[in-house]
Coordinates of N, CA and C in Angstrom, one line a residue:
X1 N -42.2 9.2 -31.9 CA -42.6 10.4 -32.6 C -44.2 10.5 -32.6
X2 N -44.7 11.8 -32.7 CA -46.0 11.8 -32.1 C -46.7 12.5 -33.6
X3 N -46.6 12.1 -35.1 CA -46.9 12.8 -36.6 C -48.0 13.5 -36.0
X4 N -48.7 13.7 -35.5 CA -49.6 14.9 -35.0 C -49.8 16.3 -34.8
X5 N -48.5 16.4 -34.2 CA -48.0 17.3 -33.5 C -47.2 18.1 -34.7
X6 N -47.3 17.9 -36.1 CA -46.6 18.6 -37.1 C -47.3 18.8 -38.3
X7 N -48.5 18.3 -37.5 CA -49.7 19.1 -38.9 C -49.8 20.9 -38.4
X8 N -50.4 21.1 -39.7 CA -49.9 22.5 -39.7 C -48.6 23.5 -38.9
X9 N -47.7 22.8 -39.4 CA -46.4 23.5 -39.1 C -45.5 23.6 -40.1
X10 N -44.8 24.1 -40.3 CA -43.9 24.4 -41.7 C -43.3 23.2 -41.8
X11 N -43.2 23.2 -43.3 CA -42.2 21.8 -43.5 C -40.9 22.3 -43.7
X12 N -40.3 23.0 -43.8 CA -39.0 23.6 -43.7 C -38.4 23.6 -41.7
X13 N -39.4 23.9 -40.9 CA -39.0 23.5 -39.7 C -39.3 22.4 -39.4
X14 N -39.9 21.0 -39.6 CA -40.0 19.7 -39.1 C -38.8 19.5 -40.4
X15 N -37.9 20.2 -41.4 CA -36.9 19.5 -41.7 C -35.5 19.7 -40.9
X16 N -35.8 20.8 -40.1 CA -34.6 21.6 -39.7 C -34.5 20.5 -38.6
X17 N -35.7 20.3 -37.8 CA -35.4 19.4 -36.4 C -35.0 18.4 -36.7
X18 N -35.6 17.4 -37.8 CA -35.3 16.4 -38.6 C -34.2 15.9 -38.6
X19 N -33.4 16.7 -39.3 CA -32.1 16.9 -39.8 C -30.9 16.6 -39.0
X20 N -31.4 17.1 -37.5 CA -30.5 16.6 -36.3 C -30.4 15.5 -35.5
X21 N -31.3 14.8 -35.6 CA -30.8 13.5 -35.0 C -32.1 12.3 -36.5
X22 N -31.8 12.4 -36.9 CA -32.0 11.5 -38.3 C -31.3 11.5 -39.3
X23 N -30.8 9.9 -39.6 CA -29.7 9.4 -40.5 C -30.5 9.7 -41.7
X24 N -31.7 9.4 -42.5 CA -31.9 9.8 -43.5 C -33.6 10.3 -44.1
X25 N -32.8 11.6 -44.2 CA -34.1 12.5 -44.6 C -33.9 12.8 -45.9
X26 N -35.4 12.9 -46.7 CA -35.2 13.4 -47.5 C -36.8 14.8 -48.0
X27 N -36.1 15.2 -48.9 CA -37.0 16.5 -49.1 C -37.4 16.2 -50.8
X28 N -38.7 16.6 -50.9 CA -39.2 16.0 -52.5 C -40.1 17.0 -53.0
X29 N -40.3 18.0 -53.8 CA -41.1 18.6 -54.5 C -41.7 18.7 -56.0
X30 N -42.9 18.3 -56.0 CA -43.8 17.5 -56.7 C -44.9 18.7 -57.4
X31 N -44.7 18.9 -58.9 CA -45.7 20.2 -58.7 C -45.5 21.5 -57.4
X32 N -46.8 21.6 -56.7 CA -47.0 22.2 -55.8 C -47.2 22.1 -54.8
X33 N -46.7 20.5 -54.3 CA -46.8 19.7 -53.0 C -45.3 19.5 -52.8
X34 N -44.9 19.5 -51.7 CA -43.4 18.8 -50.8 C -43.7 18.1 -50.1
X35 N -42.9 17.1 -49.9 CA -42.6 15.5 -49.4 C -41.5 15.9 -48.6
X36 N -41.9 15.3 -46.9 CA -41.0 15.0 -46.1 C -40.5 14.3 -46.2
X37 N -39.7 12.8 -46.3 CA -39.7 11.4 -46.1 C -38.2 11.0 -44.8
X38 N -39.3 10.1 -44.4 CA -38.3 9.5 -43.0 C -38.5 8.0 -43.4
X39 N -38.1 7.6 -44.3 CA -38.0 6.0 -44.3 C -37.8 5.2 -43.4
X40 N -36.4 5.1 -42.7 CA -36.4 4.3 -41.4 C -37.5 4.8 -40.1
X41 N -37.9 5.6 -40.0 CA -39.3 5.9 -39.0 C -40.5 5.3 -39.9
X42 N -40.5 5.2 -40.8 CA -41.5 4.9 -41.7 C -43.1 6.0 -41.6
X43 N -42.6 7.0 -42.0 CA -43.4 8.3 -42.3 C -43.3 8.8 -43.0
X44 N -43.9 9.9 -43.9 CA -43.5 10.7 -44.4 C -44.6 12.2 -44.3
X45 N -44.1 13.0 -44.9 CA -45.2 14.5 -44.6 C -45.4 15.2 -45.8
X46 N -46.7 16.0 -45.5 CA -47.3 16.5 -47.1 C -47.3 17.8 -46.7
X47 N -46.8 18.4 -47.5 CA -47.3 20.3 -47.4 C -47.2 20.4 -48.6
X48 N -48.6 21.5 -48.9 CA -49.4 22.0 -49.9 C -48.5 23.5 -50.8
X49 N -48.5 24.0 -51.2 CA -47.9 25.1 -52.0 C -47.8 26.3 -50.9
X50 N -48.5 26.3 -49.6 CA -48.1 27.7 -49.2 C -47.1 27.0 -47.7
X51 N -46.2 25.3 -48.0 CA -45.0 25.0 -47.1 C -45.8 24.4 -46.1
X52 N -46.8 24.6 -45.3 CA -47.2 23.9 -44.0 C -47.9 22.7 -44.7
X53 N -47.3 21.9 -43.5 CA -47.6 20.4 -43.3 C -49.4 20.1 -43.4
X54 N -50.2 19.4 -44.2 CA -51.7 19.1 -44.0 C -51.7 17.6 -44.0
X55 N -50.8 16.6 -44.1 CA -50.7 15.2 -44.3 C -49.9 14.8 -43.8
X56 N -49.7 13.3 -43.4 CA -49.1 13.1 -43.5 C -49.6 11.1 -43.2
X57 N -48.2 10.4 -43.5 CA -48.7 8.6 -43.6 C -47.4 7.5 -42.6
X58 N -48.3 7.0 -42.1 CA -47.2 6.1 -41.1 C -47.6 4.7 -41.6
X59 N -46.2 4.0 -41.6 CA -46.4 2.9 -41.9 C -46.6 1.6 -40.7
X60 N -46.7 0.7 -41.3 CA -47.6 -0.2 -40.5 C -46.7 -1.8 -40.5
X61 N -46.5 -1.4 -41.7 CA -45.9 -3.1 -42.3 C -44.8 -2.0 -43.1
X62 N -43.9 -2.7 -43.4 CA -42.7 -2.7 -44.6 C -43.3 -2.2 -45.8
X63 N -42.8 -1.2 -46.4 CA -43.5 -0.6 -47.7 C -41.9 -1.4 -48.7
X64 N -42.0 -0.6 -50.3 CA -41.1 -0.6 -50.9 C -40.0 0.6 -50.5
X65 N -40.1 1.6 -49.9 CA -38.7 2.1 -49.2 C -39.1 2.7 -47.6
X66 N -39.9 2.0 -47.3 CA -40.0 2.4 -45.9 C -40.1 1.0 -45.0
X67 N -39.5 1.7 -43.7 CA -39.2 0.8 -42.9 C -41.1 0.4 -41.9
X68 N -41.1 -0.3 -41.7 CA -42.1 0.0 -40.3 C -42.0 0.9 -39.4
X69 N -42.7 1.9 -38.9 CA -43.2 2.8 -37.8 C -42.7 2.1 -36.5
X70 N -42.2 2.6 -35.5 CA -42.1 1.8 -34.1 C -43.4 1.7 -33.2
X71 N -43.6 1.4 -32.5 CA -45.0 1.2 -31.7 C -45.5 2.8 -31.0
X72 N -44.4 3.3 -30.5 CA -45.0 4.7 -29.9 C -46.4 5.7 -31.7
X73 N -45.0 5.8 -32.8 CA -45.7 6.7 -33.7 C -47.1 6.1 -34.1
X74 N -47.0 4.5 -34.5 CA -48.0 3.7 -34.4 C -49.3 4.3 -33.4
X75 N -49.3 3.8 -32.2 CA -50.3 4.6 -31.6 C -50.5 5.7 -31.2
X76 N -49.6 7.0 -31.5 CA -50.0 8.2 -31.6 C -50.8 8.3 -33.1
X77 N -50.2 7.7 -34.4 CA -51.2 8.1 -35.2 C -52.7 7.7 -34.9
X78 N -52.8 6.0 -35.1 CA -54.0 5.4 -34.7 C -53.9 3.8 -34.1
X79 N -54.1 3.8 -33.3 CA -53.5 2.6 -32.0 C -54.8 1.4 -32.6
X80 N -54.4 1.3 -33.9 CA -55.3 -0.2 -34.4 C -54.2 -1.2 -35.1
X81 N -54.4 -2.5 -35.2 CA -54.0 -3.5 -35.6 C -54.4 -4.1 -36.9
X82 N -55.4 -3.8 -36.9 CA -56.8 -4.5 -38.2 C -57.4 -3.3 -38.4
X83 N -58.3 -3.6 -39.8 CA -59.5 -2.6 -40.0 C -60.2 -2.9 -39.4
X84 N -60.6 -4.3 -38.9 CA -61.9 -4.4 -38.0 C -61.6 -3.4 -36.6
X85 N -60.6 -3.3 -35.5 CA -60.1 -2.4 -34.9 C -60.5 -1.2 -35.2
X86 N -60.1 -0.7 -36.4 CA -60.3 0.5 -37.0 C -62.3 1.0 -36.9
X87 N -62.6 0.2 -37.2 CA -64.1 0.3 -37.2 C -64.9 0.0 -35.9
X88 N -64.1 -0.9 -35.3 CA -64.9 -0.8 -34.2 C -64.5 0.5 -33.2
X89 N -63.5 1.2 -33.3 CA -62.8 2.4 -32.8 C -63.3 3.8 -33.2
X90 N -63.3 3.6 -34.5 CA -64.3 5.0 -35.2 C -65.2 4.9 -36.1
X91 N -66.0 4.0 -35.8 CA -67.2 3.8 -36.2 C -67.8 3.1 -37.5
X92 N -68.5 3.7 -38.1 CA -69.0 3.4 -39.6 C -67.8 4.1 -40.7
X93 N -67.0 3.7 -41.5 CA -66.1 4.6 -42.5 C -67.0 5.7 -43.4
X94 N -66.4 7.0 -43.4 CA -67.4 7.6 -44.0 C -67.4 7.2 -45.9
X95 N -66.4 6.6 -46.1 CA -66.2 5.9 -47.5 C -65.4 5.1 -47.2
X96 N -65.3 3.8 -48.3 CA -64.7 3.0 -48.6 C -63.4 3.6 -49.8
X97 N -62.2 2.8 -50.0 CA -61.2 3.5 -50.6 C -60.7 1.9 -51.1
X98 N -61.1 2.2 -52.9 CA -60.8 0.6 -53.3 C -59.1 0.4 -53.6
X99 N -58.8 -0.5 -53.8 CA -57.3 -0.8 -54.4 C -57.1 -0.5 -56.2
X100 N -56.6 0.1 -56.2 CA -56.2 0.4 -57.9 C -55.2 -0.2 -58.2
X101 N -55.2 -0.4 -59.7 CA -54.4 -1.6 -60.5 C -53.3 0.2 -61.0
X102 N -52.4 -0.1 -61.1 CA -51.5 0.6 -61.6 C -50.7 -0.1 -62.4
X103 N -50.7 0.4 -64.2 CA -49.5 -0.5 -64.5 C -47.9 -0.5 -64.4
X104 N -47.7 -1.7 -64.1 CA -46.0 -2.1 -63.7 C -45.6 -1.9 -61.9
X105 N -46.9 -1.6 -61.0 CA -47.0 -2.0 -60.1 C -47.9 -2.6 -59.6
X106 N -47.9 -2.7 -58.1 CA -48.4 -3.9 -57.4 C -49.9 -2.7 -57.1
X107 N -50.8 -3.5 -57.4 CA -52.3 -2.4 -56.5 C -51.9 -2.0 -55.3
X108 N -52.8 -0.8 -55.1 CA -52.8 -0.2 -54.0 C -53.9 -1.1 -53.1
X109 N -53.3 -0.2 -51.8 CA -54.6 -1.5 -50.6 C -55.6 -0.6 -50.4
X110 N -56.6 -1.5 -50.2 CA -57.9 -0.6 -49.9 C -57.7 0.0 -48.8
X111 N -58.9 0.6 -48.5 CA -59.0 1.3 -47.6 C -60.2 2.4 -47.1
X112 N -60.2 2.5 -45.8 CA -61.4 2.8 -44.9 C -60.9 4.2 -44.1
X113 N -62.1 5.0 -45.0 CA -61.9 6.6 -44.5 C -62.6 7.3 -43.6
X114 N -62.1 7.8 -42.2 CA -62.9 8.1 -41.4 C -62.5 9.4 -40.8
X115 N -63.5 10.0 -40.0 CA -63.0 11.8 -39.4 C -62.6 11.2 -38.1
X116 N -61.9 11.6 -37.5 CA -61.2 11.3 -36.1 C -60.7 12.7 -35.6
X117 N -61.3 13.6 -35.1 CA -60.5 15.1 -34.1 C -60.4 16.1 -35.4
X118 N -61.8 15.6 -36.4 CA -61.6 17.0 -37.2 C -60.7 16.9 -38.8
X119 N -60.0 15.3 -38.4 CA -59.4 15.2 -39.5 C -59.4 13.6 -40.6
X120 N -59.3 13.7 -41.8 CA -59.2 12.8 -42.5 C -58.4 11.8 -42.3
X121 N -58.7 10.3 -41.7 CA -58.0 9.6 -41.4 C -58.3 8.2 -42.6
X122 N -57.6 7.9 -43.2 CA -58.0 6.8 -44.2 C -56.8 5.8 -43.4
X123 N -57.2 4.5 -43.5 CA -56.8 3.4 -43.0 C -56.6 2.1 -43.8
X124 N -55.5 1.7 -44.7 CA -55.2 1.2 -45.7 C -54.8 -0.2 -44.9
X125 N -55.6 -1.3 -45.4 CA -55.0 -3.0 -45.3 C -54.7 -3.8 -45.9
X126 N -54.1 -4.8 -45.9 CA -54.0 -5.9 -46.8 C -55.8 -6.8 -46.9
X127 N -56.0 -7.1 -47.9 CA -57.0 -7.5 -47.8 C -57.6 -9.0 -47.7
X128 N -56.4 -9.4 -47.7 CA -56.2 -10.8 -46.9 C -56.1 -11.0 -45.4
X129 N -55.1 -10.7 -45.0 CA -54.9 -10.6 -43.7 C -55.7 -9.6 -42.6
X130 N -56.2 -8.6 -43.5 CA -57.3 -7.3 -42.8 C -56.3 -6.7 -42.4
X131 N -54.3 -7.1 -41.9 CA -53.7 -6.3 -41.2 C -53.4 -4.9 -41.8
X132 N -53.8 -3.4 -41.2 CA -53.4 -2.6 -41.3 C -51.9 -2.4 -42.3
X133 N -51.5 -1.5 -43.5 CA -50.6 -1.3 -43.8 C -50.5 0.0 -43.9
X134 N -50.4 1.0 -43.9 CA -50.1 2.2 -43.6 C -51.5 3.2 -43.3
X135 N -51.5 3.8 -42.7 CA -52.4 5.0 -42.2 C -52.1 6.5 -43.0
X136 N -53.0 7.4 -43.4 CA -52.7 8.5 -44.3 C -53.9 9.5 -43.0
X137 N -53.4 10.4 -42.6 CA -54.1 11.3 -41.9 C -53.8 12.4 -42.9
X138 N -55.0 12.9 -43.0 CA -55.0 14.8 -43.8 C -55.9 15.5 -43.1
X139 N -55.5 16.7 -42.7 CA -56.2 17.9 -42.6 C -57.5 17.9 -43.3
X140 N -58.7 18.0 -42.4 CA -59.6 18.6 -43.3 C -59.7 20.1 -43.1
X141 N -60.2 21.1 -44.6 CA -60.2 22.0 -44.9 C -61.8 22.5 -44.6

């Protein structure tokens, strides 16, 4: 799967295609944002209040309900391994993106925010390992 190819396009049609050859999809509306979710592909997708898609996050490693990404979506999102990868591929981060304590879960991973083709690409690691854990691409506005 190529998550690129579904930014700005309705989320009601990336559910319709969805729907036909995927075992489990789900649809989530949050406020004034909807949630794709493809757990076993280990993705999911953001559309804003007027339905089209502006985000979306692949995973890297095993989340708490997502599976790992396969290697193709993997390198159509961003074909890195490590942050170091990440930086030596798109340069200087235009910000850093710390890990937050949330209570009764586990912190979030940091993470390294960079423009890549116009858009918001943040690149989230473990900070031990440096290994990549999920990627969040958004639309810039």
């Amino acid at each position: 799967m190529n998550p690129n190819k579904y930014l700005n396009v309705s989320l009601i049609d990336a559910l319709a295609e969805f729907r036909e050859d995927k075992s489990i999809v789900e649809y989530v509306k949050v406020e004034g944002d909807e949630f794709l979710k493809l757990p076993e592909c280990g993705v999911y997708f953001q559309a804003g209040s007027d339905g089209v898609i502006v985000a979306y996050r692949v995973y890297y490693q095993a989340s708490d309900e997502y599976f790992p990404a396969d290697d193709e979506t993997k390198t159509a999102c961003a074909d890195v391994e490590t942050i170091e990868e990440s930086i030596a591929k798109y340069g200087t981060p235009l910000r850093n993106v710390p890990s937050i304590r949330i209570p009764g879960r586990a912190p979030t991973s940091p993470g390294c925010e960079f423009l890549v083709r116009g858009n918001a690409v943040t690149v989230h690691y473990d900070i031990d390992s440096k290994l990549v854990n999920y990627v969040h691409v958004r639309r810039k506005f």
